[in-house]
Amino acid sequence: MNYQRFFEDAISKLKTERRYRVFADLDRDASSFPRALWRRGGDHAEEVVIWCSNDYLCMGRHPAVIEAMSRAAVRHGVGAGGTRNISGTNHPLVELEAELADLHGKDAALVFTSGWISNLAAISTIGDLLPDCLILSDELNHNSMIEGVRRSKAERRIFRHNDLAHLEELLIEAGPARAKFIVFESLYSMNGDIAPIADIADLAQRYNAMTYMDEVHAVGLYGPRGGGIAERDDVMRRIDVIEGTLAKGFGALGGYIAADAAIIDAVRSYSPSFIFTTALPPAVASAARTAVKLLKGAEGAELRAQHQRQAMLTKHALSAAGLPVMPNSSHIVPVFVGDAELCKRATDMLLERHSIYIQPINYPTVAKGTERLRITPGPLHTDAHIVDLVEGLVDVWKSLKLPFAERPNVIEFRPQPDARCTLPDFKRAAE
Ligand SMILES: *Cc1c(COP(=O)(O)O)cnc(C)c1O
């Protein structure tokens, strides 16, 4: 076996399929986000505007969050120094867990080193603990949930995306006696669509199933205190386990679950991916807690309103220009391309010509033939940034002869009565 050749061939295969990933080396400046320097290698650096960050509310550069992190690092030191069981349970982490339990109206919360690990750990552990459990998993669930489902020894059935009739069919088939565990997301981040949470909770209640919901793309962003879509829709109590990340809306790092005390204690006690790894360090816990707390209050409500405004304005402006925005009712702005090569060329051209950084979304993150740009406006993107984005995208669409929408999806935009900026005059560029 020629090992080196083997790995080179594996990489060539990705390149042929246009799936080879190139990371942009970004030099972010906390004081000018979403602007950043793009380090092109050597001494070359160029200023770009980031349009694909999951730091949705820009909490990663919030002065109070930075201050909390620096202060905790000075006071407690850098690492946690051990697993949760062996000296790693630091006080800021304990406080963070209490903050998160309160956010979701649950008895307790458990923090992991990432959202990915929290899904893997919690789903597999619960699936294994429940005797003869049947896991019912939405077909568009995130990779970390799929890994959790696979890791558990439980039987699994996949239900069609957000398809209540299919889910009900599978629940009936399983019979009333069997343990059933429904795992799904509140907001699916590649399409930006939202699950019928109350209806899923109704089904779970009717057929006596347990529910697990990933709120990763909604925590901090929705609900009066940033508790997510379930808080907004007043259904938090009806979901058994809520999972979230500290790395997106909260701008830090880590993941968590919130649930009844017994469930949390069981995962804490039985999950190898929780037990055998070093705890989240105090400085990160402190930064995350500050972000969670901040977003529970009035400043959070303001940031959420501004975030929604910029997202809706972006959708409206791109649609008005005839760009194929995939409609949804969330803050995610997917623009359809449908081809891996063109998707990569479009984003390269945006970066080179227009200093706009959007990473192409290709297979396996989305299905082949549905490649897209995934745009995530934030509260710090100005109306002028949005105008630049529309102009850049229209130029790229024309240069690459990408199809404009046949009929513009008219996306309503109603500025807040007190909005300082008026709506820019976007024309339909395709004409
Ligand atoms: C990003 C993501 C995760 C993982 O969270 P991290 O904190 O980034 O590890 C989990 N679920 C979904 C739906 C995600 O998009």
Coordinates of C-alpha atoms and ligand atoms in Angstrom, one line a residue:
M1 CA 0.0 0.0 0.0
N2 CA 1.3 3.4 -1.0
Y3 CA -0.1 5.4 1.9
Q4 CA 0.8 8.8 0.6
R5 CA -0.8 8.2 -2.8
F6 CA -3.9 7.0 -1.1
F7 CA -4.4 10.3 0.8
E8 CA -3.5 12.3 -2.3
D9 CA -6.1 10.4 -4.3
A10 CA -8.7 11.0 -1.6
I11 CA -8.1 14.7 -1.8
S12 CA -8.1 14.7 -5.7
K13 CA -11.6 13.1 -5.5
L14 CA -12.9 16.0 -3.5
K15 CA -11.3 18.5 -5.9
T16 CA -12.9 16.8 -8.9
E17 CA -16.3 17.0 -7.2
R18 CA -15.7 20.6 -6.4
R19 CA -16.1 19.8 -2.7
Y20 CA -12.6 20.6 -1.6
R21 CA -12.8 23.2 1.2
V22 CA -10.6 26.2 1.3
F23 CA -10.6 28.1 4.6
A24 CA -10.5 31.9 4.5
D25 CA -7.8 33.1 6.9
L26 CA -9.6 36.0 8.7
D27 CA -8.0 38.6 10.9
R28 CA -11.0 39.9 12.8
D29 CA -10.9 43.2 14.6
A30 CA -13.4 43.2 17.5
S31 CA -13.9 47.0 17.0
S32 CA -14.9 46.8 13.3
F33 CA -16.9 43.6 13.0
P34 CA -18.4 42.5 10.5
R35 CA -15.3 43.9 8.7
A36 CA -12.1 41.9 8.8
L37 CA -8.8 41.5 7.2
W38 CA -8.6 38.6 4.8
R39 CA -5.0 37.2 5.0
R40 CA -4.3 35.9 1.5
G41 CA -0.9 34.5 2.3
G42 CA 2.5 36.2 2.7
D43 CA 2.0 39.8 3.5
H44 CA -1.1 40.2 1.4
A45 CA -4.2 41.2 3.4
E46 CA -7.4 42.8 2.2
E47 CA -10.4 44.3 4.0
V48 CA -13.6 42.3 3.5
V49 CA -17.1 42.2 5.0
I50 CA -18.1 38.9 6.6
W51 CA -21.6 37.8 5.5
C52 CA -21.7 34.2 6.7
S53 CA -20.9 34.4 10.4
N54 CA -22.9 32.4 12.9
D55 CA -22.0 35.0 15.6
Y56 CA -25.5 36.2 14.7
L57 CA -25.8 39.0 17.3
C58 CA -22.1 39.9 17.3
M59 CA -21.9 38.9 20.9
G60 CA -18.3 37.6 20.3
R61 CA -17.2 41.2 20.1
H62 CA -19.5 42.7 22.7
P63 CA -17.3 44.8 25.1
A64 CA -19.0 43.4 28.2
V65 CA -18.4 39.8 27.0
I66 CA -14.8 40.5 26.2
E67 CA -14.4 42.1 29.6
A68 CA -15.9 39.1 31.4
M69 CA -13.6 36.7 29.6
S70 CA -10.5 38.7 30.3
R71 CA -11.4 39.2 33.9
A72 CA -12.1 35.5 34.5
A73 CA -8.8 34.5 32.8
V74 CA -6.8 36.8 35.0
R75 CA -8.7 35.7 38.1
H76 CA -8.9 32.0 37.5
G77 CA -6.3 31.2 34.9
V78 CA -6.7 29.7 31.5
G79 CA -7.6 26.1 31.4
A80 CA -10.2 24.1 33.6
G81 CA -7.4 21.8 34.6
G82 CA -9.4 18.6 34.5
T83 CA -12.6 16.7 33.7
R84 CA -15.8 17.8 35.5
N85 CA -15.3 15.0 38.0
I86 CA -11.6 15.6 38.7
S87 CA -11.1 19.3 39.6
G88 CA -12.5 20.8 36.4
T89 CA -15.9 22.0 37.7
N90 CA -15.1 25.7 38.0
H91 CA -17.4 28.1 39.6
P92 CA -18.2 30.2 36.4
L93 CA -19.3 27.0 34.7
V94 CA -21.7 26.2 37.6
E95 CA -23.1 29.7 37.3
L96 CA -23.4 29.3 33.6
E97 CA -25.4 26.1 34.0
A98 CA -27.8 27.8 36.4
E99 CA -28.2 30.7 33.9
L100 CA -29.1 28.3 31.1
A101 CA -31.5 26.3 33.2
D102 CA -33.3 29.6 34.0
L103 CA -33.2 30.6 30.3
H104 CA -35.2 27.5 29.3
G105 CA -37.4 27.2 32.4
K106 CA -35.9 23.8 33.3
D107 CA -34.6 22.3 36.5
A108 CA -31.0 22.0 35.3
A109 CA -28.6 22.4 32.5
L110 CA -25.4 20.6 31.5
V111 CA -22.6 22.2 29.6
F112 CA -20.4 20.4 27.0
T113 CA -17.3 21.6 25.2
S114 CA -19.3 22.1 22.0
G115 CA -22.8 21.9 20.6
W116 CA -21.7 19.1 18.4
I117 CA -20.6 17.1 21.4
S118 CA -23.7 17.9 23.4
N119 CA -25.9 16.4 20.7
L120 CA -23.7 13.3 20.3
A121 CA -23.5 12.8 24.0
A122 CA -27.1 13.5 25.0
I123 CA -28.9 11.7 22.2
S124 CA -26.7 8.6 22.4
T125 CA -26.9 8.4 26.2
I126 CA -30.7 8.9 26.4
G127 CA -31.2 6.4 23.5
D128 CA -29.1 3.8 25.3
L129 CA -30.6 4.3 28.7
L130 CA -34.3 4.0 27.6
P131 CA -35.0 0.3 27.3
D132 CA -35.7 -0.9 23.7
C133 CA -35.9 2.7 22.6
L134 CA -37.0 3.7 19.1
I135 CA -35.4 7.0 18.0
L136 CA -37.5 9.0 15.5
S137 CA -35.2 11.5 13.8
D138 CA -36.1 14.2 11.3
E139 CA -34.3 13.6 7.9
L140 CA -32.7 17.1 7.9
N141 CA -31.2 16.8 11.4
H142 CA -27.7 18.2 11.8
N143 CA -24.7 15.9 11.5
S144 CA -24.1 16.0 15.3
M145 CA -27.6 14.6 16.0
I146 CA -27.2 11.9 13.3
E147 CA -23.9 10.9 15.0
G148 CA -25.8 10.8 18.4
V149 CA -28.5 8.6 16.9
R150 CA -25.9 6.3 15.3
R151 CA -23.7 6.1 18.4
S152 CA -26.7 4.8 20.5
K153 CA -27.6 1.2 20.1
A154 CA -31.3 2.1 19.8
E155 CA -33.3 1.3 16.7
R156 CA -33.9 4.4 14.5
R157 CA -36.5 5.5 12.0
I158 CA -36.1 8.7 9.9
F159 CA -39.3 10.8 9.4
R160 CA -39.7 13.1 6.4
H161 CA -38.7 16.7 7.2
N162 CA -41.3 18.4 9.4
D163 CA -43.8 15.8 8.2
L164 CA -46.3 15.3 11.1
A165 CA -48.3 12.6 9.3
H166 CA -45.2 10.5 8.7
L167 CA -44.1 11.0 12.3
E168 CA -47.5 10.0 13.6
E169 CA -47.4 6.9 11.4
L170 CA -44.1 5.8 12.9
L171 CA -45.4 6.5 16.4
I172 CA -48.5 4.4 15.8
E173 CA -46.3 1.6 14.3
A174 CA -44.1 1.5 17.4
G175 CA -47.1 0.9 19.7
P176 CA -47.9 2.5 23.0
A177 CA -45.7 0.3 25.2
R178 CA -42.4 1.1 23.5
A179 CA -40.0 3.9 24.6
K180 CA -40.0 6.5 21.8
F181 CA -37.6 9.4 21.5
I182 CA -38.3 12.2 18.9
V183 CA -35.2 14.2 17.9
F184 CA -35.6 17.3 15.8
E185 CA -34.5 21.0 15.4
S186 CA -36.5 24.1 16.0
L187 CA -34.8 26.1 13.1
Y188 CA -33.1 24.3 10.3
S189 CA -30.1 26.4 9.4
M190 CA -29.5 25.7 5.8
N191 CA -33.1 26.3 4.7
G192 CA -34.0 28.6 7.5
D193 CA -37.4 26.9 8.0
I194 CA -39.0 26.3 11.4
A195 CA -40.4 23.1 12.9
P196 CA -44.1 22.8 14.0
I197 CA -43.0 22.5 17.6
A198 CA -46.4 22.6 19.2
D199 CA -47.7 19.9 16.8
I200 CA -44.8 17.7 17.5
A201 CA -45.3 18.1 21.2
D202 CA -49.0 17.2 20.8
L203 CA -48.0 14.0 19.0
A204 CA -45.4 13.2 21.6
Q205 CA -48.1 13.6 24.3
R206 CA -50.7 11.6 22.5
Y207 CA -48.3 8.7 21.9
N208 CA -46.3 9.0 25.0
A209 CA -42.9 9.8 23.4
M210 CA -40.0 11.8 24.8
T211 CA -38.8 14.9 22.8
Y212 CA -35.4 16.4 22.2
M213 CA -35.0 19.7 20.3
D214 CA -31.9 21.4 18.9
E215 CA -32.4 25.2 19.2
V216 CA -28.8 26.0 18.2
H217 CA -29.8 28.5 15.5
A218 CA -32.4 30.2 17.7
V219 CA -31.0 30.6 21.2
G220 CA -30.3 34.2 22.0
L221 CA -32.2 35.2 18.8
Y222 CA -35.8 34.5 19.4
G223 CA -38.2 34.8 22.4
P224 CA -38.6 37.6 24.9
R225 CA -35.4 36.5 26.8
G226 CA -33.6 34.8 24.0
G227 CA -34.8 31.3 24.9
G228 CA -35.4 30.4 21.3
I229 CA -38.3 29.6 19.1
A230 CA -39.8 27.4 21.9
E231 CA -39.9 30.5 24.2
R232 CA -41.3 32.7 21.4
D233 CA -44.1 30.1 20.8
D234 CA -44.6 29.4 24.5
V235 CA -43.9 25.7 24.2
M236 CA -40.6 25.3 26.2
R237 CA -42.4 23.3 28.9
R238 CA -43.7 20.8 26.4
I239 CA -40.2 19.8 25.1
D240 CA -38.3 17.4 27.4
V241 CA -34.7 18.2 26.4
I242 CA -33.7 21.5 24.8
E243 CA -30.2 21.6 23.3
G244 CA -28.3 24.8 22.4
T245 CA -24.8 26.2 21.6
L246 CA -22.8 28.9 23.2
A247 CA -20.9 29.5 20.0
K248 CA -23.5 31.1 17.7
G249 CA -26.0 33.5 19.1
F250 CA -24.0 33.7 22.4
G251 CA -20.7 34.4 20.5
A252 CA -18.5 32.1 22.7
L253 CA -17.8 28.3 22.7
G254 CA -19.5 25.3 24.1
G255 CA -22.9 23.5 24.0
Y256 CA -25.5 22.4 26.5
I257 CA -28.8 20.6 27.2
A258 CA -31.5 21.8 29.6
A259 CA -34.1 19.5 31.1
D260 CA -35.6 17.9 34.2
A261 CA -33.1 17.3 37.0
A262 CA -33.3 13.5 36.6
I263 CA -32.5 13.6 32.9
I264 CA -29.6 16.0 33.4
D265 CA -28.2 13.8 36.2
A266 CA -28.5 10.7 34.1
V267 CA -26.6 12.2 31.1
R268 CA -24.0 13.7 33.5
S269 CA -23.5 10.3 35.1
Y270 CA -23.6 8.0 32.1
S271 CA -22.2 9.8 29.1
P272 CA -18.6 9.0 28.2
S273 CA -18.3 12.1 25.9
F274 CA -19.2 14.2 28.9
I275 CA -17.2 12.3 31.6
F276 CA -13.8 11.7 29.9
T277 CA -13.0 15.2 28.6
T278 CA -11.7 18.4 30.2
A279 CA -14.3 20.8 31.3
L280 CA -15.0 24.2 29.6
P281 CA -12.5 26.7 31.0
P282 CA -13.7 29.5 33.4
A283 CA -13.0 32.4 31.0
V284 CA -15.2 30.9 28.3
A285 CA -17.9 30.0 30.8
S286 CA -17.8 33.5 32.1
A287 CA -18.0 35.1 28.6
A288 CA -20.9 32.8 27.7
R289 CA -22.8 33.5 30.9
T290 CA -22.4 37.3 30.4
A291 CA -23.8 37.0 26.8
V292 CA -26.8 34.8 28.0
K293 CA -27.6 37.3 30.8
L294 CA -27.3 40.3 28.5
L295 CA -29.6 38.8 25.9
K296 CA -32.2 38.1 28.6
G297 CA -32.6 41.8 29.1
A298 CA -33.6 45.0 27.3
E299 CA -30.4 45.2 25.3
G300 CA -31.1 41.7 24.1
A301 CA -34.5 42.7 22.9
E302 CA -33.0 45.6 21.0
L303 CA -30.3 43.5 19.4
R304 CA -32.9 40.9 18.3
A305 CA -35.1 43.6 16.7
Q306 CA -32.1 45.1 14.9
H307 CA -31.0 41.6 13.8
Q308 CA -34.4 40.8 12.4
R309 CA -34.6 44.2 10.7
Q310 CA -31.3 43.7 8.9
A311 CA -32.2 40.1 7.9
M312 CA -35.6 41.1 6.5
L313 CA -34.1 44.1 4.7
T314 CA -31.5 41.9 3.1
K315 CA -34.1 39.4 2.0
H316 CA -36.3 42.2 0.6
A317 CA -33.4 43.9 -1.2
L318 CA -32.0 40.7 -2.8
S319 CA -35.5 39.6 -3.9
A320 CA -36.3 43.0 -5.3
A321 CA -33.1 42.7 -7.4
G322 CA -34.4 39.4 -8.8
L323 CA -31.9 37.1 -6.9
P324 CA -33.3 33.7 -6.1
V325 CA -33.7 34.0 -2.3
M326 CA -35.1 30.8 -0.9
P327 CA -38.1 31.9 1.1
N328 CA -38.4 31.1 4.9
S329 CA -39.6 32.9 8.0
S330 CA -36.3 33.2 9.8
H331 CA -33.1 35.3 9.8
I332 CA -31.3 33.0 7.4
V333 CA -31.0 34.2 3.8
P334 CA -30.2 31.3 1.5
V335 CA -29.7 32.2 -2.2
F336 CA -30.0 29.3 -4.6
V337 CA -27.3 28.3 -7.0
G338 CA -27.8 24.6 -7.6
D339 CA -24.3 23.7 -8.8
A340 CA -21.1 23.1 -6.8
E341 CA -18.7 24.6 -9.3
L342 CA -20.8 27.7 -9.9
C343 CA -21.4 28.2 -6.2
K344 CA -17.6 28.2 -5.6
R345 CA -17.0 30.5 -8.5
A346 CA -19.7 32.9 -7.3
T347 CA -18.2 33.2 -3.9
D348 CA -14.6 33.5 -5.2
M349 CA -15.8 36.4 -7.4
L350 CA -17.6 38.0 -4.6
L351 CA -14.5 38.0 -2.5
E352 CA -12.0 39.0 -5.3
R353 CA -14.1 41.7 -6.9
H354 CA -16.4 43.0 -4.1
S355 CA -14.6 42.1 -0.9
I356 CA -17.6 40.2 0.3
Y357 CA -16.9 37.0 2.1
I358 CA -19.6 34.3 1.9
Q359 CA -18.5 30.6 2.1
P360 CA -20.2 28.4 -0.5
I361 CA -22.5 25.7 0.9
N362 CA -22.0 22.5 -1.0
Y363 CA -22.6 18.7 -0.5
P364 CA -22.6 17.1 2.0
T365 CA -23.8 20.0 4.1
V366 CA -26.8 20.3 1.6
A367 CA -28.0 17.8 -1.1
K368 CA -26.2 17.8 -4.5
G369 CA -28.1 20.1 -6.9
T370 CA -29.2 22.4 -4.0
E371 CA -25.8 24.2 -3.5
R372 CA -26.4 27.8 -2.3
L373 CA -25.0 30.9 -0.7
R374 CA -26.0 31.1 2.9
I375 CA -26.1 34.7 4.0
T376 CA -26.4 35.7 7.7
P377 CA -27.0 39.4 8.2
G378 CA -26.3 40.7 11.7
P379 CA -27.3 43.8 13.7
L380 CA -24.0 45.5 12.8
H381 CA -24.4 45.1 9.0
T382 CA -25.5 48.6 8.0
D383 CA -28.0 49.5 5.2
A384 CA -24.9 50.6 3.1
H385 CA -23.4 47.1 3.6
I386 CA -26.7 45.7 2.3
V387 CA -26.6 47.9 -0.8
D388 CA -23.0 46.7 -1.5
L389 CA -24.1 43.1 -1.1
V390 CA -27.0 43.5 -3.6
E391 CA -24.7 45.2 -6.1
G392 CA -22.0 42.6 -5.7
L393 CA -24.4 39.7 -6.1
V394 CA -26.1 41.1 -9.1
D395 CA -22.7 41.7 -10.8
V396 CA -21.6 38.1 -10.0
W397 CA -25.0 36.7 -11.2
K398 CA -24.7 38.5 -14.5
S399 CA -21.0 37.7 -15.0
L400 CA -21.6 34.0 -14.4
K401 CA -24.9 34.0 -16.2
L402 CA -26.6 32.6 -13.2
P403 CA -30.4 32.5 -13.5
F404 CA -32.4 35.3 -11.8
A405 CA -35.7 34.5 -10.2
E406 CA -38.5 34.2 -12.8
R407 CA -40.8 36.1 -10.6
P408 CA -39.3 38.0 -7.7
N409 CA -40.4 36.6 -4.3
V410 CA -41.8 39.7 -2.9
I411 CA -40.6 39.7 0.6
E412 CA -42.5 42.4 2.6
F413 CA -40.4 44.8 4.6
R414 CA -42.0 47.1 7.0
P415 CA -39.5 49.3 8.8
Q416 CA -40.1 49.9 12.5
P417 CA -41.9 53.2 13.0
D418 CA -38.9 54.6 14.8
A419 CA -36.3 53.3 12.4
R420 CA -33.6 55.9 11.7
C421 CA -32.9 54.7 8.2
T422 CA -35.4 54.7 5.4
L423 CA -35.6 51.8 3.0
P424 CA -33.1 52.2 0.2
D425 CA -34.5 52.1 -3.3
F426 CA -33.6 48.7 -4.8
K427 CA -34.4 48.1 -8.4
R428 CA -35.0 44.8 -10.1
A429 CA -31.5 44.4 -11.6
A430 CA -32.4 41.5 -13.9
E431 CA -34.4 43.8 -16.2
Ligands
LIG1 C1 -23.5 24.3 14.6 C2 -24.5 23.3 14.9 C3 -24.3 22.4 16.0 C4 -23.0 22.3 16.7 O1 -22.8 23.4 17.5 P1 -21.3 23.8 17.9 O2 -21.4 24.5 19.1 O3 -20.8 24.6 16.7 O4 -20.5 22.6 18.0 C5 -25.4 21.6 16.4 N1 -26.6 21.6 15.8 C6 -26.8 22.4 14.7 C7 -28.1 22.4 14.1 C8 -25.8 23.2 14.2 O5 -25.9 24.0 13.2

